[in-house]
């Protein structure tokens, strides 16, 4: 994408040295790196600032990048990461009381908050005029609730959610969503992997 004239940037609210990402991002050729030094310590959850702060400040940075032409942004959200125990003001969904203080309940609350914050980001991009001319790709970087960490009650609650047993296949099935304004939505059931993202995105971008 850089060779095609895109500015490239990566966004993560944690310290860039975690997992040697400072070395990784330079090796990959990113032009701009935004980490804890940019996002600060406002509204911290687990590893860094909340998804609301992440998306708000990322949108502001993208607005500035857009002044210089097309951009590629890689944004890593963390509020839905294990251990999923969000503070009360982030618990925006009402679940049956039997879900209180359970791994499944905390997971559902965290994912709901992540969806809420992502929705705010999308609305912000639309208000800034960045949405219509963008390809937006959303994916999970690793598995969902680990089966080996679930007790019998957890399994029963997940069976309520799924309408069937929660399986290893469910655990490792990671969603991949590609959104292009004006292209009708649809669901594809075939298996894929991260190796498929580049050629698909490059095709949609006309590169």
CSV table of C-alpha atoms in Angstrom, one decimal:
chain,number,residue,atom,x,y,z
A,1,UNK,CA,0.0,0.0,0.0
A,2,UNK,CA,2.9,2.4,0.7
A,3,UNK,CA,4.2,1.6,-2.8
A,4,UNK,CA,0.7,2.5,-4.1
A,5,UNK,CA,0.9,6.0,-2.5
A,6,UNK,CA,-0.8,5.3,0.8
A,7,UNK,CA,0.3,6.8,4.1
A,8,UNK,CA,0.5,3.9,6.6
A,9,UNK,CA,-0.2,4.1,10.3
A,10,UNK,CA,-0.8,1.7,13.2
A,11,UNK,CA,-2.8,2.4,16.3
A,12,UNK,CA,-2.6,0.6,19.7
A,13,UNK,CA,-3.2,2.1,23.2
A,14,UNK,CA,-0.5,0.0,24.8
A,15,UNK,CA,3.3,0.7,24.9
A,16,UNK,CA,4.7,0.0,21.4
A,17,UNK,CA,7.6,-2.0,22.9
A,18,UNK,CA,5.1,-4.7,24.0
A,19,UNK,CA,5.8,-7.8,21.9
A,20,UNK,CA,8.6,-5.9,20.2
A,21,UNK,CA,6.2,-4.1,18.1
A,22,UNK,CA,8.5,-1.1,17.8
A,23,UNK,CA,10.9,-3.3,15.9
A,24,UNK,CA,8.1,-5.1,14.0
A,25,UNK,CA,6.3,-1.9,12.8
A,26,UNK,CA,9.6,-0.4,11.5
A,27,UNK,CA,10.4,-3.7,9.7
A,28,UNK,CA,7.0,-3.8,8.1
A,29,UNK,CA,7.5,-0.2,6.8
A,30,UNK,CA,4.8,1.7,8.7
A,31,UNK,CA,5.2,5.5,8.4
A,32,UNK,CA,3.4,6.4,11.6
A,33,UNK,CA,3.1,4.6,14.9
A,34,UNK,CA,0.6,5.7,17.5
A,35,UNK,CA,0.8,4.1,21.0
A,36,UNK,CA,0.4,4.9,24.6
A,37,UNK,CA,2.4,8.1,24.2
A,38,UNK,CA,-0.3,9.4,21.9
A,39,UNK,CA,-3.4,8.0,23.6
A,40,UNK,CA,-2.4,8.7,27.1
A,41,UNK,CA,-3.9,7.1,30.2
A,42,UNK,CA,-7.4,8.5,30.1
A,43,UNK,CA,-10.1,5.8,30.8
A,44,UNK,CA,-7.6,2.9,31.1
A,45,UNK,CA,-8.9,-0.7,30.7
A,46,UNK,CA,-6.4,-3.5,31.1
A,47,UNK,CA,-3.5,-2.7,28.7
A,48,UNK,CA,-4.3,0.9,27.9
A,49,UNK,CA,-7.0,3.5,27.1
A,50,UNK,CA,-10.5,2.2,26.4
A,51,UNK,CA,-11.8,1.5,22.9
A,52,UNK,CA,-13.8,4.8,23.1
A,53,UNK,CA,-10.6,6.7,23.6
A,54,UNK,CA,-8.8,4.6,21.0
A,55,UNK,CA,-11.4,5.2,18.3
A,56,UNK,CA,-11.9,8.9,19.1
A,57,UNK,CA,-8.2,9.8,18.9
A,58,UNK,CA,-7.7,7.5,15.9
A,59,UNK,CA,-10.4,9.2,14.0
A,60,UNK,CA,-8.8,12.6,14.7
A,61,UNK,CA,-5.4,11.3,13.5
A,62,UNK,CA,-7.0,9.8,10.3
A,63,UNK,CA,-8.6,13.1,9.6
A,64,UNK,CA,-5.1,14.7,9.4
A,65,UNK,CA,-3.6,11.8,7.4
A,66,UNK,CA,-6.5,12.2,4.9
A,67,UNK,CA,-5.3,15.7,4.1
A,68,UNK,CA,-2.2,14.1,2.4
A,69,UNK,CA,-4.0,11.5,0.3
A,70,UNK,CA,-5.0,7.9,0.8
A,71,UNK,CA,-4.1,6.1,4.0
A,72,UNK,CA,-3.9,2.6,5.4
A,73,UNK,CA,-4.6,2.3,9.1
A,74,UNK,CA,-4.2,-0.8,11.3
A,75,UNK,CA,-6.1,-0.3,14.6
A,76,UNK,CA,-5.9,-2.8,17.5
A,77,UNK,CA,-8.8,-2.6,20.0
A,78,UNK,CA,-8.2,-4.1,23.4
A,79,UNK,CA,-11.2,-3.5,25.6
A,80,UNK,CA,-12.7,-6.9,24.7
A,81,UNK,CA,-9.5,-8.8,25.7
A,82,UNK,CA,-9.3,-11.3,28.5
A,83,UNK,CA,-10.1,-11.1,31.4
A,84,UNK,CA,-13.2,-9.2,30.2
A,85,UNK,CA,-13.9,-7.7,33.6
A,86,UNK,CA,-15.1,-4.2,32.6
A,87,UNK,CA,-15.9,-1.4,35.2
A,88,UNK,CA,-19.6,-0.8,35.9
A,89,UNK,CA,-19.8,2.3,33.6
A,90,UNK,CA,-18.8,0.1,30.6
A,91,UNK,CA,-21.3,-2.7,31.3
A,92,UNK,CA,-24.0,-1.6,28.8
A,93,UNK,CA,-26.0,-4.8,28.4
A,94,UNK,CA,-28.4,-6.4,30.9
A,95,UNK,CA,-28.0,-10.1,31.2
A,96,UNK,CA,-29.9,-12.6,33.4
A,97,UNK,CA,-28.6,-12.6,37.0
A,98,UNK,CA,-27.2,-16.1,36.6
A,99,UNK,CA,-24.6,-14.6,34.2
A,100,UNK,CA,-23.2,-12.3,36.9
A,101,UNK,CA,-19.6,-12.9,37.9
A,102,UNK,CA,-19.1,-15.7,35.3
A,103,UNK,CA,-16.6,-15.9,32.5
A,104,UNK,CA,-19.4,-16.1,29.9
A,105,UNK,CA,-21.2,-13.2,31.3
A,106,UNK,CA,-18.1,-11.0,31.5
A,107,UNK,CA,-17.2,-12.0,27.9
A,108,UNK,CA,-20.6,-11.0,26.6
A,109,UNK,CA,-20.5,-7.7,28.4
A,110,UNK,CA,-17.0,-7.0,27.0
A,111,UNK,CA,-17.9,-7.9,23.5
A,112,UNK,CA,-21.0,-5.8,23.7
A,113,UNK,CA,-19.0,-2.8,24.8
A,114,UNK,CA,-16.5,-3.4,22.0
A,115,UNK,CA,-19.4,-3.4,19.5
A,116,UNK,CA,-20.7,-0.2,21.0
A,117,UNK,CA,-17.4,1.6,20.8
A,118,UNK,CA,-16.9,0.4,17.2
A,119,UNK,CA,-20.3,1.8,16.3
A,120,UNK,CA,-19.2,5.2,17.7
A,121,UNK,CA,-16.0,5.0,15.5
A,122,UNK,CA,-18.1,4.3,12.4
A,123,UNK,CA,-20.4,7.2,13.1
A,124,UNK,CA,-17.3,9.4,13.7
A,125,UNK,CA,-15.8,8.3,10.3
A,126,UNK,CA,-19.0,9.2,8.6
A,127,UNK,CA,-19.2,12.6,10.2
A,128,UNK,CA,-15.7,13.3,9.1
A,129,UNK,CA,-16.4,12.2,5.5
A,130,UNK,CA,-13.9,9.3,5.8
A,131,UNK,CA,-16.4,6.4,5.5
A,132,UNK,CA,-17.7,6.6,2.0
A,133,UNK,CA,-14.3,6.3,0.3
A,134,UNK,CA,-12.9,3.6,2.6
A,135,UNK,CA,-12.6,-0.1,2.7
A,136,UNK,CA,-13.1,-1.2,6.3
A,137,UNK,CA,-11.9,-4.6,7.4
A,138,UNK,CA,-12.7,-6.1,10.8
A,139,UNK,CA,-11.3,-9.3,12.2
A,140,UNK,CA,-10.4,-11.0,15.5
A,141,UNK,CA,-6.8,-11.8,16.0
A,142,UNK,CA,-7.3,-15.1,18.0
A,143,UNK,CA,-9.9,-17.5,19.5
A,144,UNK,CA,-13.0,-16.7,21.5
A,145,UNK,CA,-13.7,-18.2,24.9
A,146,UNK,CA,-11.2,-21.0,25.6
A,147,UNK,CA,-13.1,-24.3,26.1
A,148,UNK,CA,-10.5,-25.5,28.7
A,149,UNK,CA,-11.3,-22.5,30.9
A,150,UNK,CA,-15.1,-23.2,31.0
A,151,UNK,CA,-16.9,-24.9,33.9
A,152,UNK,CA,-20.2,-26.8,33.6
A,153,UNK,CA,-22.3,-23.6,34.2
A,154,UNK,CA,-20.3,-21.8,31.5
A,155,UNK,CA,-21.1,-24.5,29.0
A,156,UNK,CA,-24.8,-24.4,29.9
A,157,UNK,CA,-24.9,-20.6,29.4
A,158,UNK,CA,-23.1,-20.9,26.0
A,159,UNK,CA,-25.6,-23.6,25.0
A,160,UNK,CA,-28.4,-21.1,25.7
A,161,UNK,CA,-26.6,-18.5,23.6
A,162,UNK,CA,-25.8,-20.8,20.6
A,163,UNK,CA,-28.9,-23.0,20.9
A,164,UNK,CA,-26.5,-26.0,20.9
A,165,UNK,CA,-23.2,-27.1,22.4
A,166,UNK,CA,-20.3,-24.7,22.2
A,167,UNK,CA,-17.6,-26.6,20.3
A,168,UNK,CA,-13.9,-26.3,19.5
A,169,UNK,CA,-14.9,-25.2,16.0
A,170,UNK,CA,-16.9,-22.3,17.4
A,171,UNK,CA,-13.9,-21.3,19.6
A,172,UNK,CA,-11.5,-21.0,16.7
A,173,UNK,CA,-13.9,-19.5,14.1
A,174,UNK,CA,-12.8,-15.9,13.8
A,175,UNK,CA,-15.0,-13.4,11.9
A,176,UNK,CA,-13.8,-11.4,9.0
A,177,UNK,CA,-15.9,-8.5,7.8
A,178,UNK,CA,-15.1,-6.3,4.8
A,179,UNK,CA,-17.3,-3.2,4.3
A,180,UNK,CA,-17.3,-1.1,1.2
A,181,UNK,CA,-19.9,1.6,0.9
A,182,UNK,CA,-22.3,0.9,-2.0
A,183,UNK,CA,-21.5,-2.9,-2.2
A,184,UNK,CA,-24.4,-5.1,-1.1
A,185,UNK,CA,-23.8,-7.1,2.0
A,186,UNK,CA,-23.7,-10.9,2.1
A,187,UNK,CA,-22.3,-13.8,4.1
A,188,UNK,CA,-19.7,-16.3,2.8
A,189,UNK,CA,-19.3,-19.6,4.6
A,190,UNK,CA,-16.0,-20.8,3.1
A,191,UNK,CA,-13.0,-21.2,5.2
A,192,UNK,CA,-10.2,-18.6,4.9
A,193,UNK,CA,-7.3,-17.1,6.8
A,194,UNK,CA,-5.3,-14.0,7.2
A,195,UNK,CA,-3.3,-14.9,4.1
A,196,UNK,CA,-6.5,-14.2,2.1
A,197,UNK,CA,-6.9,-10.6,3.4
A,198,UNK,CA,-4.2,-9.0,1.3
A,199,UNK,CA,-5.3,-10.2,-2.2
A,200,UNK,CA,-8.9,-9.6,-1.4
A,201,UNK,CA,-8.3,-6.0,-0.1
A,202,UNK,CA,-5.9,-5.3,-3.0
A,203,UNK,CA,-8.5,-6.4,-5.5
A,204,UNK,CA,-11.2,-4.2,-3.9
A,205,UNK,CA,-8.8,-1.2,-3.9
A,206,UNK,CA,-7.9,-1.7,-7.5
A,207,UNK,CA,-4.2,-2.3,-6.8
